[in-house]
């Protein structure tokens, strides 16, 4: 499989009951100006993954779960094409690890400003983000800031554009 051929289409997930995708977990795929990694969801009850941020649940098994604290390292963003569809536990899907991305501002998160660092939101709003309140050059915790905002957003659950500082490493 070439680096620009995706194992599953953007906007889709695979429950992969026959294990055909197991050997591809963790592999990186580049399409245009965006880079993706194939991972497996570890979240009881499933989760709406599109535009949400993830951390490792088990790096060696390539499983992820929603990030929910500003102190957590973000390893990728659910492909925007997944939209509002719920991905079931154990399903395989693509997270974006480099390039321009659309994110969702969490409830009570710091509003974003152009050029400001972005980190995971620090509350129960799983998978959402917030501004750091600092320009990326002044970010105090390298690694926790995973993107630079391209737009101002101050509305809870509002979407905003950002550029991943990447590619995000494992």
Short mmCIF file of C-alpha atoms in Angstrom, two decimals, residues 22 25 38-42 57 61-65 89-93:
data_model
loop_
_atom_site.label_atom_id
_atom_site.label_comp_id
_atom_site.label_asym_id
_atom_site.label_seq_id
_atom_site.Cartn_x
_atom_site.Cartn_y
_atom_site.Cartn_z
CA UNK A 22 -4.20 -5.17 12.33
CA UNK A 25 -2.24 -0.08 12.87
CA UNK A 38 -4.47 4.37 11.60
CA UNK A 39 -5.49 3.71 15.23
CA UNK A 40 -8.08 1.83 17.26
CA UNK A 41 -10.59 3.46 19.62
CA UNK A 42 -10.55 2.49 23.29
CA UNK A 57 -4.54 4.62 25.66
CA UNK A 61 -1.36 -1.53 20.68
CA UNK A 62 -2.05 1.74 18.79
CA UNK A 63 -5.21 2.42 20.80
CA UNK A 64 -6.37 5.95 21.58
CA UNK A 65 -8.92 7.61 23.83
CA UNK A 89 -15.20 0.77 20.82
CA UNK A 90 -12.50 -1.28 19.10
CA UNK A 91 -13.11 0.21 15.66
CA UNK A 92 -10.18 1.40 13.57
CA UNK A 93 -10.14 4.95 12.19
#
